[in-house]
């Protein structure tokens, strides 16, 4: 019978529920169990696909083309689980489904209420994710903070789960903050007591507390938390700040969190001490032999989470190359004001990520020109590839008016244009080219050497594509079309014949990178940057 772990958060937001949930998944896998994870998001948007990155952070795309919360990226990076559209549930999805059923008459004239209809829909979706994954343990993260009005139906559904599935098949983990008052040199447990009290008011008694703290918790403090929060002392887990988020599974395992969970579920399974994880990931993260600086030139640099998977993929590539990657975050609009040389002269590699809209585009193009002309290793992703094509057409092929129809519909040389199937699209949500598509790689290219395969599968999220009309013109000046989507002959990867490492791709390789298995294109960028020095 499937076991369920519900993760809630209290006191403040952004405590790290997603990373904690992913870390629990990692240590459960280390005991030989198959896991899956579900994120419950309280916002009324159907998905984050139409949200501004400054509002929500990055949109994480699954294999099956779902636009989801960025925490699903943590789940895939830490565990072997593959996320699907069933692994992210939003208030918008839940209410949309319930209202649609009501309009069809599925409820046979009943009054539709939050309980049992909304909570029932939430539970059905969690169980659907469980069925699809076939997991032994499903970890369900509830977004927001306990006490938020938006998340109450999700918390109530979690409460009902134990009634439905049985005490030993459901476990509640509460992530909370233990603040340190520097002026008094004291750790304060009162916010945690209040947070657990609020959770108990709703009807949930947490079984395990994960306490975020910057100071070590003494036995006295743990005993106090145990007494006032009605949680066993050994179930008070300390979560201090660490150098790398990838240390967290080890910290949880050292405190016996996996044993606590297995005991609650009455499960007996094998064990591993995560030696490979420690050796391949943690040691190289904390004590790397080399160091390199990579510039990320983007439009949403002001928010760390806007390029979360990009930054993590650079860390993974650093681990692979035994290198500390220093990320220099550069707003592309600043390049428009100050020039590329002033901001990029001290970096060994340049990455231009995806995005939408014209703001900051000329700064991205100028950064790419600087990388091309100065033989600086370059990786362009999605919009980054489109900007690379525009730059090459303008400055190498003498098409001064080359542009994308996204930015200039009447462009005389639209080297980037709207995908054919997008021309009749009216609704913006969930209508892009989304999810995994195959890509055939040309022999003898940088991509072929890195992937060591002729066909790869990568995830997409875009409406615009390379305009095949210009393929011969750009090839004449040295652009190599290194990857093609065979079914529709779409350009997915471009390289430059005269450059040591100039690779740009229409897809999002960052969604397939892991700390113990860096994506080849990111690994290649760091290796090329190290050669440059």
PDB file of N, CA, C and O in Angstrom, residues 282-306:
ATOM      1  N   UNK A 282      29.241  16.099  -3.008  1.00  0.00           N
ATOM      2  CA  UNK A 282      29.538  17.020  -1.907  1.00  0.00           C
ATOM      3  C   UNK A 282      31.014  17.415  -1.858  1.00  0.00           C
ATOM      4  O   UNK A 282      31.352  18.603  -1.770  1.00  0.00           O
ATOM      5  N   UNK A 283      31.914  16.437  -1.931  1.00  0.00           N
ATOM      6  CA  UNK A 283      33.341  16.753  -1.819  1.00  0.00           C
ATOM      7  C   UNK A 283      33.809  17.669  -2.939  1.00  0.00           C
ATOM      8  O   UNK A 283      34.605  18.588  -2.721  1.00  0.00           O
ATOM      9  N   UNK A 284      33.296  17.420  -4.147  1.00  0.00           N
ATOM     10  CA  UNK A 284      33.698  18.283  -5.273  1.00  0.00           C
ATOM     11  C   UNK A 284      33.038  19.651  -5.210  1.00  0.00           C
ATOM     12  O   UNK A 284      33.555  20.622  -5.760  1.00  0.00           O
ATOM     13  N   UNK A 285      31.874  19.734  -4.560  1.00  0.00           N
ATOM     14  CA  UNK A 285      31.198  21.023  -4.400  1.00  0.00           C
ATOM     15  C   UNK A 285      31.930  21.902  -3.396  1.00  0.00           C
ATOM     16  O   UNK A 285      32.131  23.099  -3.618  1.00  0.00           O
ATOM     17  N   UNK A 286      32.357  21.296  -2.283  1.00  0.00           N
ATOM     18  CA  UNK A 286      32.959  22.068  -1.187  1.00  0.00           C
ATOM     19  C   UNK A 286      34.455  22.311  -1.399  1.00  0.00           C
ATOM     20  O   UNK A 286      34.973  23.376  -1.068  1.00  0.00           O
ATOM     21  N   UNK A 287      35.157  21.330  -1.986  1.00  0.00           N
ATOM     22  CA  UNK A 287      36.617  21.461  -2.157  1.00  0.00           C
ATOM     23  C   UNK A 287      37.039  21.248  -3.611  1.00  0.00           C
ATOM     24  O   UNK A 287      37.781  20.311  -3.926  1.00  0.00           O
ATOM     25  N   UNK A 288      36.596  22.105  -4.526  1.00  0.00           N
ATOM     26  CA  UNK A 288      36.980  21.928  -5.938  1.00  0.00           C
ATOM     27  C   UNK A 288      38.429  22.323  -6.182  1.00  0.00           C
ATOM     28  O   UNK A 288      38.992  23.147  -5.457  1.00  0.00           O
ATOM     29  N   UNK A 289      39.016  21.749  -7.221  1.00  0.00           N
ATOM     30  CA  UNK A 289      40.422  22.036  -7.553  1.00  0.00           C
ATOM     31  C   UNK A 289      40.557  23.308  -8.381  1.00  0.00           C
ATOM     32  O   UNK A 289      41.598  23.966  -8.355  1.00  0.00           O
ATOM     33  N   UNK A 290      39.535  23.635  -9.176  1.00  0.00           N
ATOM     34  CA  UNK A 290      39.628  24.761 -10.115  1.00  0.00           C
ATOM     35  C   UNK A 290      38.546  25.800  -9.824  1.00  0.00           C
ATOM     36  O   UNK A 290      37.637  25.570  -9.021  1.00  0.00           O
ATOM     37  N   UNK A 291      38.650  26.912 -10.519  1.00  0.00           N
ATOM     38  CA  UNK A 291      37.673  27.989 -10.376  1.00  0.00           C
ATOM     39  C   UNK A 291      37.513  28.689 -11.712  1.00  0.00           C
ATOM     40  O   UNK A 291      38.487  28.900 -12.436  1.00  0.00           O
ATOM     41  N   UNK A 292      36.265  29.046 -12.048  1.00  0.00           N
ATOM     42  CA  UNK A 292      36.007  29.716 -13.310  1.00  0.00           C
ATOM     43  C   UNK A 292      34.798  30.639 -13.151  1.00  0.00           C
ATOM     44  O   UNK A 292      33.904  30.372 -12.332  1.00  0.00           O
ATOM     45  N   UNK A 293      34.797  31.733 -13.901  1.00  0.00           N
ATOM     46  CA  UNK A 293      33.695  32.697 -13.834  1.00  0.00           C
ATOM     47  C   UNK A 293      32.880  32.652 -15.124  1.00  0.00           C
ATOM     48  O   UNK A 293      33.424  32.779 -16.215  1.00  0.00           O
ATOM     49  N   UNK A 294      31.576  32.458 -14.968  1.00  0.00           N
ATOM     50  CA  UNK A 294      30.648  32.418 -16.101  1.00  0.00           C
ATOM     51  C   UNK A 294      29.641  33.545 -15.952  1.00  0.00           C
ATOM     52  O   UNK A 294      29.031  33.725 -14.895  1.00  0.00           O
ATOM     53  N   UNK A 295      29.453  34.321 -17.006  1.00  0.00           N
ATOM     54  CA  UNK A 295      28.444  35.378 -17.002  1.00  0.00           C
ATOM     55  C   UNK A 295      27.117  34.808 -17.474  1.00  0.00           C
ATOM     56  O   UNK A 295      27.054  34.130 -18.505  1.00  0.00           O
ATOM     57  N   UNK A 296      26.056  35.057 -16.710  1.00  0.00           N
ATOM     58  CA  UNK A 296      24.692  34.749 -17.155  1.00  0.00           C
ATOM     59  C   UNK A 296      24.035  36.084 -17.480  1.00  0.00           C
ATOM     60  O   UNK A 296      23.823  36.919 -16.599  1.00  0.00           O
ATOM     61  N   UNK A 297      23.775  36.291 -18.770  1.00  0.00           N
ATOM     62  CA  UNK A 297      23.227  37.568 -19.242  1.00  0.00           C
ATOM     63  C   UNK A 297      21.738  37.374 -19.504  1.00  0.00           C
ATOM     64  O   UNK A 297      21.339  36.760 -20.489  1.00  0.00           O
ATOM     65  N   UNK A 298      20.909  37.865 -18.576  1.00  0.00           N
ATOM     66  CA  UNK A 298      19.472  37.631 -18.679  1.00  0.00           C
ATOM     67  C   UNK A 298      18.640  38.873 -18.456  1.00  0.00           C
ATOM     68  O   UNK A 298      19.153  39.947 -18.155  1.00  0.00           O
ATOM     69  N   UNK A 299      17.324  38.682 -18.580  1.00  0.00           N
ATOM     70  CA  UNK A 299      16.370  39.780 -18.421  1.00  0.00           C
ATOM     71  C   UNK A 299      15.765  39.813 -17.020  1.00  0.00           C
ATOM     72  O   UNK A 299      15.152  40.802 -16.632  1.00  0.00           O
ATOM     73  N   UNK A 300      15.878  38.693 -16.288  1.00  0.00           N
ATOM     74  CA  UNK A 300      15.222  38.574 -14.985  1.00  0.00           C
ATOM     75  C   UNK A 300      16.244  38.311 -13.879  1.00  0.00           C
ATOM     76  O   UNK A 300      15.980  37.596 -12.914  1.00  0.00           O
ATOM     77  N   UNK A 301      17.411  38.900 -14.021  1.00  0.00           N
ATOM     78  CA  UNK A 301      18.530  38.652 -13.110  1.00  0.00           C
ATOM     79  C   UNK A 301      18.185  39.049 -11.674  1.00  0.00           C
ATOM     80  O   UNK A 301      18.711  38.487 -10.713  1.00  0.00           O
ATOM     81  N   UNK A 302      17.285  40.004 -11.504  1.00  0.00           N
ATOM     82  CA  UNK A 302      16.952  40.505 -10.168  1.00  0.00           C
ATOM     83  C   UNK A 302      16.347  39.475  -9.242  1.00  0.00           C
ATOM     84  O   UNK A 302      16.328  39.670  -8.032  1.00  0.00           O
ATOM     85  N   UNK A 303      15.831  38.364  -9.789  1.00  0.00           N
ATOM     86  CA  UNK A 303      15.228  37.326  -8.955  1.00  0.00           C
ATOM     87  C   UNK A 303      16.001  36.030  -9.122  1.00  0.00           C
ATOM     88  O   UNK A 303      16.086  35.481 -10.224  1.00  0.00           O
ATOM     89  N   UNK A 304      16.557  35.530  -8.019  1.00  0.00           N
ATOM     90  CA  UNK A 304      17.378  34.313  -8.049  1.00  0.00           C
ATOM     91  C   UNK A 304      16.633  33.135  -8.672  1.00  0.00           C
ATOM     92  O   UNK A 304      17.194  32.360  -9.453  1.00  0.00           O
ATOM     93  N   UNK A 305      15.359  32.990  -8.341  1.00  0.00           N
ATOM     94  CA  UNK A 305      14.605  31.817  -8.798  1.00  0.00           C
ATOM     95  C   UNK A 305      14.208  31.866 -10.270  1.00  0.00           C
ATOM     96  O   UNK A 305      13.738  30.867 -10.812  1.00  0.00           O
ATOM     97  N   UNK A 306      14.391  33.017 -10.920  1.00  0.00           N
ATOM     98  CA  UNK A 306      13.995  33.122 -12.328  1.00  0.00           C
ATOM     99  C   UNK A 306      14.831  32.207 -13.218  1.00  0.00           C
ATOM    100  O   UNK A 306      14.357  31.737 -14.261  1.00  0.00           O
TER     101      UNK A 306
END
